[in-house]
Amino acid sequence: MSLRGCRALLLVIIVVSIVFAASMQSSAALRPMPEEPNGTRNLAAELSLYEQAKEVMALWMERLPSGPSPGGAGH
Protein backbone atom coordinates (compact mmCIF):
# COMPACT_ATOMS: atom_id res chain seq x y z
CA MET A 1 0.00 0.00 0.00
CA SER A 2 1.36 3.40 -0.87
CA LEU A 3 1.98 6.24 1.55
CA ARG A 4 -1.06 8.05 0.17
CA GLY A 5 -3.27 4.99 0.77
CA CYS A 6 -1.98 4.62 4.34
CA ARG A 7 -2.77 8.26 5.08
CA ALA A 8 -6.27 7.89 3.65
CA LEU A 9 -6.90 4.75 5.71
CA LEU A 10 -5.62 6.45 8.86
CA LEU A 11 -7.85 9.45 8.21
CA VAL A 12 -10.89 7.20 7.75
CA ILE A 13 -10.13 5.36 11.00
CA ILE A 14 -9.76 8.63 12.90
CA VAL A 15 -13.00 10.06 11.50
CA VAL A 16 -14.94 6.87 12.27
CA SER A 17 -13.59 6.76 15.83
CA ILE A 18 -14.47 10.44 16.40
CA VAL A 19 -18.02 9.87 15.12
CA PHE A 20 -18.35 6.78 17.31
CA ALA A 21 -17.07 8.62 20.40
CA ALA A 22 -19.37 11.58 19.75
CA SER A 23 -22.42 9.35 19.37
CA MET A 24 -21.94 7.63 22.72
CA GLN A 25 -24.17 9.03 25.45
CA SER A 26 -23.86 8.43 29.16
CA SER A 27 -26.96 7.73 31.16
CA ALA A 28 -27.59 8.91 34.69
CA ALA A 29 -29.04 5.57 35.74
CA LEU A 30 -30.13 2.38 34.08
CA ARG A 31 -33.39 2.33 36.00
CA PRO A 32 -34.19 5.78 37.41
CA MET A 33 -36.49 5.91 40.40
CA PRO A 34 -40.12 6.64 39.50
CA GLU A 35 -41.34 10.12 40.25
CA GLU A 36 -44.20 10.94 42.55
CA PRO A 37 -47.40 12.44 41.10
CA ASN A 38 -46.28 15.95 42.09
CA GLY A 39 -43.02 15.54 40.13
CA THR A 40 -40.62 14.91 43.01
CA ARG A 41 -38.75 11.77 43.86
CA ASN A 42 -39.57 9.83 47.00
CA LEU A 43 -36.64 10.61 49.30
CA ALA A 44 -37.91 8.29 52.05
CA ALA A 45 -37.88 5.29 49.70
CA GLU A 46 -34.40 6.23 48.50
CA LEU A 47 -33.08 6.44 52.07
CA SER A 48 -34.82 3.18 52.96
CA LEU A 49 -33.14 1.47 50.02
CA TYR A 50 -29.79 2.89 51.14
CA GLU A 51 -30.30 1.60 54.68
CA GLN A 52 -31.26 -1.86 53.39
CA ALA A 53 -28.16 -2.01 51.21
CA LYS A 54 -26.03 -0.86 54.13
CA GLU A 55 -27.43 -3.61 56.37
CA VAL A 56 -26.90 -6.28 53.71
CA MET A 57 -23.30 -5.22 53.20
CA ALA A 58 -22.73 -5.25 56.97
CA LEU A 59 -24.02 -8.82 57.12
CA TRP A 60 -21.82 -9.88 54.20
CA MET A 61 -18.75 -8.33 55.77
CA GLU A 62 -19.41 -9.74 59.21
CA ARG A 63 -16.48 -11.82 60.40
CA LEU A 64 -16.78 -15.36 61.59
CA PRO A 65 -16.01 -15.98 65.25
CA SER A 66 -12.30 -16.35 65.71
CA GLY A 67 -10.53 -18.93 67.80
CA PRO A 68 -9.47 -22.52 67.52
CA SER A 69 -11.71 -24.93 65.70
CA PRO A 70 -13.27 -27.67 67.77
CA GLY A 71 -11.20 -30.83 67.95
CA GLY A 72 -12.81 -33.88 66.54
CA ALA A 73 -12.36 -37.01 64.50
CA GLY A 74 -11.17 -35.13 61.44
CA HIS A 75 -8.49 -33.15 63.24
Backbone atoms as SQL, in Angstrom:
CREATE TABLE atoms (id INTEGER PRIMARY KEY, chain TEXT, resi INTEGER, resn TEXT, atom TEXT, x REAL, y REAL, z REAL);
INSERT INTO atoms VALUES
  (1, 'A', 1, 'MET', 'N', 0.851, -1.161, 0.000),
  (2, 'A', 1, 'MET', 'CA', 0.000, 0.000, 0.000),
  (3, 'A', 1, 'MET', 'C', 0.905, 1.236, 0.000),
  (4, 'A', 2, 'SER', 'N', 0.540, 2.199, -0.757),
  (5, 'A', 2, 'SER', 'CA', 1.364, 3.402, -0.874),
  (6, 'A', 2, 'SER', 'C', 1.179, 4.312, 0.336),
  (7, 'A', 3, 'LEU', 'N', 2.040, 5.286, 0.448),
  (8, 'A', 3, 'LEU', 'CA', 1.976, 6.242, 1.551),
  (9, 'A', 3, 'LEU', 'C', 0.662, 7.009, 1.519),
  (10, 'A', 4, 'ARG', 'N', 0.202, 7.329, 0.319),
  (11, 'A', 4, 'ARG', 'CA', -1.062, 8.052, 0.172),
  (12, 'A', 4, 'ARG', 'C', -2.237, 7.191, 0.650),
  (13, 'A', 5, 'GLY', 'N', -2.211, 5.905, 0.331),
  (14, 'A', 5, 'GLY', 'CA', -3.267, 4.990, 0.768),
  (15, 'A', 5, 'GLY', 'C', -3.263, 4.810, 2.279),
  (16, 'A', 6, 'CYS', 'N', -2.080, 4.750, 2.876),
  (17, 'A', 6, 'CYS', 'CA', -1.985, 4.616, 4.339),
  (18, 'A', 6, 'CYS', 'C', -2.549, 5.843, 5.036),
  (19, 'A', 7, 'ARG', 'N', -2.245, 7.016, 4.490),
  (20, 'A', 7, 'ARG', 'CA', -2.772, 8.256, 5.081),
  (21, 'A', 7, 'ARG', 'C', -4.295, 8.299, 4.981),
  (22, 'A', 8, 'ALA', 'N', -4.821, 7.888, 3.843),
  (23, 'A', 8, 'ALA', 'CA', -6.270, 7.891, 3.654),
  (24, 'A', 8, 'ALA', 'C', -6.940, 6.916, 4.620),
  (25, 'A', 9, 'LEU', 'N', -6.345, 5.738, 4.789),
  (26, 'A', 9, 'LEU', 'CA', -6.897, 4.753, 5.712),
  (27, 'A', 9, 'LEU', 'C', -6.847, 5.265, 7.147),
  (28, 'A', 10, 'LEU', 'N', -5.751, 5.892, 7.520),
  (29, 'A', 10, 'LEU', 'CA', -5.616, 6.453, 8.862),
  (30, 'A', 10, 'LEU', 'C', -6.642, 7.549, 9.096),
  (31, 'A', 11, 'LEU', 'N', -6.859, 8.388, 8.101),
  (32, 'A', 11, 'LEU', 'CA', -7.851, 9.454, 8.209),
  (33, 'A', 11, 'LEU', 'C', -9.255, 8.875, 8.382),
  (34, 'A', 12, 'VAL', 'N', -9.577, 7.841, 7.631),
  (35, 'A', 12, 'VAL', 'CA', -10.893, 7.202, 7.746),
  (36, 'A', 12, 'VAL', 'C', -11.073, 6.611, 9.142),
  (37, 'A', 13, 'ILE', 'N', -10.048, 5.954, 9.658),
  (38, 'A', 13, 'ILE', 'CA', -10.133, 5.359, 10.999),
  (39, 'A', 13, 'ILE', 'C', -10.330, 6.440, 12.053),
  (40, 'A', 14, 'ILE', 'N', -9.617, 7.543, 11.929),
  (41, 'A', 14, 'ILE', 'CA', -9.755, 8.634, 12.896),
  (42, 'A', 14, 'ILE', 'C', -11.150, 9.235, 12.837),
  (43, 'A', 15, 'VAL', 'N', -11.664, 9.480, 11.640),
  (44, 'A', 15, 'VAL', 'CA', -13.002, 10.062, 11.497),
  (45, 'A', 15, 'VAL', 'C', -14.063, 9.123, 12.056),
  (46, 'A', 16, 'VAL', 'N', -13.960, 7.839, 11.763),
  (47, 'A', 16, 'VAL', 'CA', -14.935, 6.869, 12.272),
  (48, 'A', 16, 'VAL', 'C', -14.881, 6.810, 13.795),
  (49, 'A', 17, 'SER', 'N', -13.692, 6.820, 14.372),
  (50, 'A', 17, 'SER', 'CA', -13.590, 6.756, 15.831),
  (51, 'A', 17, 'SER', 'C', -14.117, 8.031, 16.481),
  (52, 'A', 18, 'ILE', 'N', -13.919, 9.197, 15.851),
  (53, 'A', 18, 'ILE', 'CA', -14.469, 10.443, 16.397),
  (54, 'A', 18, 'ILE', 'C', -15.993, 10.421, 16.342),
  (55, 'A', 19, 'VAL', 'N', -16.554, 9.961, 15.233),
  (56, 'A', 19, 'VAL', 'CA', -18.017, 9.871, 15.117),
  (57, 'A', 19, 'VAL', 'C', -18.569, 8.890, 16.143),
  (58, 'A', 20, 'PHE', 'N', -17.901, 7.772, 16.326),
  (59, 'A', 20, 'PHE', 'CA', -18.349, 6.783, 17.309),
  (60, 'A', 20, 'PHE', 'C', -18.295, 7.359, 18.719),
  (61, 'A', 21, 'ALA', 'N', -17.206, 8.044, 19.065),
  (62, 'A', 21, 'ALA', 'CA', -17.070, 8.623, 20.402),
  (63, 'A', 21, 'ALA', 'C', -18.094, 9.726, 20.633),
  (64, 'A', 22, 'ALA', 'N', -18.403, 10.502, 19.604),
  (65, 'A', 22, 'ALA', 'CA', -19.373, 11.584, 19.748),
  (66, 'A', 22, 'ALA', 'C', -20.795, 11.052, 19.882),
  (67, 'A', 23, 'SER', 'N', -21.060, 9.885, 19.322),
  (68, 'A', 23, 'SER', 'CA', -22.420, 9.348, 19.372),
  (69, 'A', 23, 'SER', 'C', -22.727, 8.639, 20.681),
  (70, 'A', 24, 'MET', 'N', -21.708, 8.320, 21.452),
  (71, 'A', 24, 'MET', 'CA', -21.939, 7.635, 22.725),
  (72, 'A', 24, 'MET', 'C', -22.519, 8.618, 23.729),
  (73, 'A', 25, 'GLN', 'N', -23.539, 8.185, 24.445),
  (74, 'A', 25, 'GLN', 'CA', -24.173, 9.030, 25.451),
  (75, 'A', 25, 'GLN', 'C', -24.115, 8.303, 26.776),
  (76, 'A', 26, 'SER', 'N', -23.836, 9.042, 27.833),
  (77, 'A', 26, 'SER', 'CA', -23.856, 8.425, 29.157),
  (78, 'A', 26, 'SER', 'C', -25.243, 8.608, 29.753),
  (79, 'A', 27, 'SER', 'N', -25.657, 7.637, 30.518),
  (80, 'A', 27, 'SER', 'CA', -26.964, 7.730, 31.157),
  (81, 'A', 27, 'SER', 'C', -26.768, 7.944, 32.647),
  (82, 'A', 28, 'ALA', 'N', -27.688, 8.631, 33.258),
  (83, 'A', 28, 'ALA', 'CA', -27.589, 8.908, 34.686),
  (84, 'A', 28, 'ALA', 'C', -27.825, 7.632, 35.487),
  (85, 'A', 29, 'ALA', 'N', -28.743, 6.821, 35.052),
  (86, 'A', 29, 'ALA', 'CA', -29.036, 5.571, 35.740),
  (87, 'A', 29, 'ALA', 'C', -29.704, 4.633, 34.752),
  (88, 'A', 30, 'LEU', 'N', -29.489, 3.346, 34.965),
  (89, 'A', 30, 'LEU', 'CA', -30.129, 2.382, 34.084),
  (90, 'A', 30, 'LEU', 'C', -31.624, 2.310, 34.353),
  (91, 'A', 31, 'ARG', 'N', -31.980, 2.349, 35.632),
  (92, 'A', 31, 'ARG', 'CA', -33.393, 2.335, 36.001),
  (93, 'A', 31, 'ARG', 'C', -33.637, 3.481, 36.977),
  (94, 'A', 32, 'PRO', 'N', -33.966, 4.667, 36.494),
  (95, 'A', 32, 'PRO', 'CA', -34.193, 5.781, 37.414),
  (96, 'A', 32, 'PRO', 'C', -35.412, 5.521, 38.285),
  (97, 'A', 33, 'MET', 'N', -35.371, 6.084, 39.479),
  (98, 'A', 33, 'MET', 'CA', -36.492, 5.906, 40.398),
  (99, 'A', 33, 'MET', 'C', -37.724, 6.602, 39.836),
  (100, 'A', 34, 'PRO', 'N', -38.897, 5.997, 40.002),
  (101, 'A', 34, 'PRO', 'CA', -40.118, 6.636, 39.502),
  (102, 'A', 34, 'PRO', 'C', -40.410, 7.915, 40.277),
  (103, 'A', 35, 'GLU', 'N', -41.009, 8.860, 39.604),
  (104, 'A', 35, 'GLU', 'CA', -41.341, 10.119, 40.247),
  (105, 'A', 35, 'GLU', 'C', -42.724, 10.037, 40.869),
  (106, 'A', 36, 'GLU', 'N', -42.903, 10.840, 41.887),
  (107, 'A', 36, 'GLU', 'CA', -44.199, 10.937, 42.550),
  (108, 'A', 36, 'GLU', 'C', -45.150, 11.739, 41.652),
  (109, 'A', 37, 'PRO', 'N', -46.447, 11.695, 41.929),
  (110, 'A', 37, 'PRO', 'CA', -47.404, 12.438, 41.102),
  (111, 'A', 37, 'PRO', 'C', -47.126, 13.943, 41.037),
  (112, 'A', 38, 'ASN', 'N', -46.544, 14.513, 42.105),
  (113, 'A', 38, 'ASN', 'CA', -46.282, 15.954, 42.087),
  (114, 'A', 38, 'ASN', 'C', -44.950, 16.289, 41.413),
  (115, 'A', 39, 'GLY', 'N', -44.240, 15.296, 40.883),
  (116, 'A', 39, 'GLY', 'CA', -43.023, 15.540, 40.128),
  (117, 'A', 39, 'GLY', 'C', -41.743, 15.433, 40.930),
  (118, 'A', 40, 'THR', 'N', -41.830, 15.043, 42.194),
  (119, 'A', 40, 'THR', 'CA', -40.621, 14.910, 43.009),
  (120, 'A', 40, 'THR', 'C', -40.337, 13.440, 43.244),
  (121, 'A', 41, 'ARG', 'N', -39.115, 13.156, 43.560),
  (122, 'A', 41, 'ARG', 'CA', -38.749, 11.771, 43.859),
  (123, 'A', 41, 'ARG', 'C', -39.007, 11.487, 45.333),
  (124, 'A', 42, 'ASN', 'N', -39.259, 10.234, 45.632),
  (125, 'A', 42, 'ASN', 'CA', -39.565, 9.832, 46.996),
  (126, 'A', 42, 'ASN', 'C', -38.259, 9.654, 47.756),
  (127, 'A', 43, 'LEU', 'N', -37.900, 10.640, 48.565),
  (128, 'A', 43, 'LEU', 'CA', -36.644, 10.609, 49.302),
  (129, 'A', 43, 'LEU', 'C', -36.671, 9.538, 50.383),
  (130, 'A', 44, 'ALA', 'N', -37.823, 9.306, 50.998),
  (131, 'A', 44, 'ALA', 'CA', -37.913, 8.291, 52.049),
  (132, 'A', 44, 'ALA', 'C', -37.621, 6.901, 51.484),
  (133, 'A', 45, 'ALA', 'N', -38.133, 6.596, 50.319),
  (134, 'A', 45, 'ALA', 'CA', -37.877, 5.289, 49.699),
  (135, 'A', 45, 'ALA', 'C', -36.414, 5.163, 49.319),
  (136, 'A', 46, 'GLU', 'N', -35.812, 6.260, 48.877),
  (137, 'A', 46, 'GLU', 'CA', -34.399, 6.231, 48.502),
  (138, 'A', 46, 'GLU', 'C', -33.531, 5.991, 49.730),
  (139, 'A', 47, 'LEU', 'N', -33.845, 6.648, 50.839),
  (140, 'A', 47, 'LEU', 'CA', -33.083, 6.442, 52.066),
  (141, 'A', 47, 'LEU', 'C', -33.299, 5.039, 52.611),
  (142, 'A', 48, 'SER', 'N', -34.529, 4.535, 52.502),
  (143, 'A', 48, 'SER', 'CA', -34.816, 3.185, 52.961),
  (144, 'A', 48, 'SER', 'C', -34.011, 2.167, 52.164),
  (145, 'A', 49, 'LEU', 'N', -33.928, 2.357, 50.876),
  (146, 'A', 49, 'LEU', 'CA', -33.144, 1.467, 50.024),
  (147, 'A', 49, 'LEU', 'C', -31.673, 1.527, 50.410),
  (148, 'A', 50, 'TYR', 'N', -31.182, 2.728, 50.711),
  (149, 'A', 50, 'TYR', 'CA', -29.793, 2.892, 51.137),
  (150, 'A', 50, 'TYR', 'C', -29.547, 2.155, 52.447),
  (151, 'A', 51, 'GLU', 'N', -30.461, 2.277, 53.388),
  (152, 'A', 51, 'GLU', 'CA', -30.303, 1.597, 54.682),
  (153, 'A', 51, 'GLU', 'C', -30.325, 0.080, 54.504),
  (154, 'A', 52, 'GLN', 'N', -31.204, -0.418, 53.640),
  (155, 'A', 52, 'GLN', 'CA', -31.259, -1.859, 53.395),
  (156, 'A', 52, 'GLN', 'C', -29.954, -2.351, 52.782),
  (157, 'A', 53, 'ALA', 'N', -29.426, -1.616, 51.832),
  (158, 'A', 53, 'ALA', 'CA', -28.161, -2.010, 51.208),
  (159, 'A', 53, 'ALA', 'C', -27.027, -1.968, 52.223),
  (160, 'A', 54, 'LYS', 'N', -27.058, -0.984, 53.095),
  (161, 'A', 54, 'LYS', 'CA', -26.029, -0.855, 54.130),
  (162, 'A', 54, 'LYS', 'C', -26.079, -2.044, 55.089),
  (163, 'A', 55, 'GLU', 'N', -27.282, -2.456, 55.469),
  (164, 'A', 55, 'GLU', 'CA', -27.430, -3.605, 56.367),
  (165, 'A', 55, 'GLU', 'C', -26.967, -4.897, 55.695),
  (166, 'A', 56, 'VAL', 'N', -27.311, -5.078, 54.432),
  (167, 'A', 56, 'VAL', 'CA', -26.905, -6.285, 53.712),
  (168, 'A', 56, 'VAL', 'C', -25.389, -6.355, 53.612),
  (169, 'A', 57, 'MET', 'N', -24.760, -5.232, 53.299),
  (170, 'A', 57, 'MET', 'CA', -23.300, -5.215, 53.202),
  (171, 'A', 57, 'MET', 'C', -22.664, -5.484, 54.559),
  (172, 'A', 58, 'ALA', 'N', -23.261, -4.985, 55.639),
  (173, 'A', 58, 'ALA', 'CA', -22.729, -5.246, 56.973),
  (174, 'A', 58, 'ALA', 'C', -22.810, -6.737, 57.289),
  (175, 'A', 59, 'LEU', 'N', -23.896, -7.384, 56.885),
  (176, 'A', 59, 'LEU', 'CA', -24.018, -8.821, 57.118),
  (177, 'A', 59, 'LEU', 'C', -23.008, -9.603, 56.294),
  (178, 'A', 60, 'TRP', 'N', -22.788, -9.182, 55.053),
  (179, 'A', 60, 'TRP', 'CA', -21.822, -9.878, 54.201),
  (180, 'A', 60, 'TRP', 'C', -20.406, -9.742, 54.735),
  (181, 'A', 61, 'MET', 'N', -20.107, -8.585, 55.314),
  (182, 'A', 61, 'MET', 'CA', -18.746, -8.328, 55.770),
  (183, 'A', 61, 'MET', 'C', -18.505, -8.786, 57.210),
  (184, 'A', 62, 'GLU', 'N', -19.542, -9.295, 57.826),
  (185, 'A', 62, 'GLU', 'CA', -19.412, -9.739, 59.210),
  (186, 'A', 62, 'GLU', 'C', -18.396, -10.870, 59.286),
  (187, 'A', 63, 'ARG', 'N', -17.526, -10.798, 60.281),
  (188, 'A', 63, 'ARG', 'CA', -16.482, -11.819, 60.400),
  (189, 'A', 63, 'ARG', 'C', -16.996, -13.023, 61.183),
  (190, 'A', 64, 'LEU', 'N', -16.450, -14.149, 60.854),
  (191, 'A', 64, 'LEU', 'CA', -16.779, -15.359, 61.589),
  (192, 'A', 64, 'LEU', 'C', -16.097, -15.303, 62.949),
  (193, 'A', 65, 'PRO', 'N', -16.649, -15.991, 63.943),
  (194, 'A', 65, 'PRO', 'CA', -16.012, -15.984, 65.246),
  (195, 'A', 65, 'PRO', 'C', -14.602, -16.558, 65.140),
  (196, 'A', 66, 'SER', 'N', -13.678, -15.882, 65.785),
  (197, 'A', 66, 'SER', 'CA', -12.295, -16.351, 65.713),
  (198, 'A', 66, 'SER', 'C', -12.005, -17.294, 66.871),
  (199, 'A', 67, 'GLY', 'N', -10.931, -17.992, 66.758),
  (200, 'A', 67, 'GLY', 'CA', -10.529, -18.926, 67.796),
  (201, 'A', 67, 'GLY', 'C', -10.251, -20.287, 67.201),
  (202, 'A', 68, 'PRO', 'N', -9.796, -21.193, 68.037),
  (203, 'A', 68, 'PRO', 'CA', -9.471, -22.523, 67.523),
  (204, 'A', 68, 'PRO', 'C', -10.730, -23.283, 67.123),
  (205, 'A', 69, 'SER', 'N', -10.579, -24.111, 66.115),
  (206, 'A', 69, 'SER', 'CA', -11.706, -24.925, 65.696),
  (207, 'A', 69, 'SER', 'C', -11.857, -26.090, 66.670),
  (208, 'A', 70, 'PRO', 'N', -13.070, -26.583, 66.818),
  (209, 'A', 70, 'PRO', 'CA', -13.274, -27.669, 67.768),
  (210, 'A', 70, 'PRO', 'C', -12.538, -28.933, 67.321),
  (211, 'A', 71, 'GLY', 'N', -11.899, -29.570, 68.262),
  (212, 'A', 71, 'GLY', 'CA', -11.202, -30.825, 67.949),
  (213, 'A', 71, 'GLY', 'C', -12.214, -31.925, 67.702),
  (214, 'A', 72, 'GLY', 'N', -11.880, -32.809, 66.838),
  (215, 'A', 72, 'GLY', 'CA', -12.809, -33.881, 66.542),
  (216, 'A', 72, 'GLY', 'C', -12.115, -34.984, 65.782),
  (217, 'A', 73, 'ALA', 'N', -12.906, -35.843, 65.189),
  (218, 'A', 73, 'ALA', 'CA', -12.358, -37.008, 64.504),
  (219, 'A', 73, 'ALA', 'C', -11.531, -36.597, 63.285),
  (220, 'A', 74, 'GLY', 'N', -11.881, -35.531, 62.641),
  (221, 'A', 74, 'GLY', 'CA', -11.167, -35.131, 61.438),
  (222, 'A', 74, 'GLY', 'C', -9.915, -34.321, 61.702),
  (223, 'A', 75, 'HIS', 'N', -9.626, -34.026, 62.952),
  (224, 'A', 75, 'HIS', 'CA', -8.493, -33.146, 63.242),
  (225, 'A', 75, 'HIS', 'C', -7.310, -33.922, 63.746);
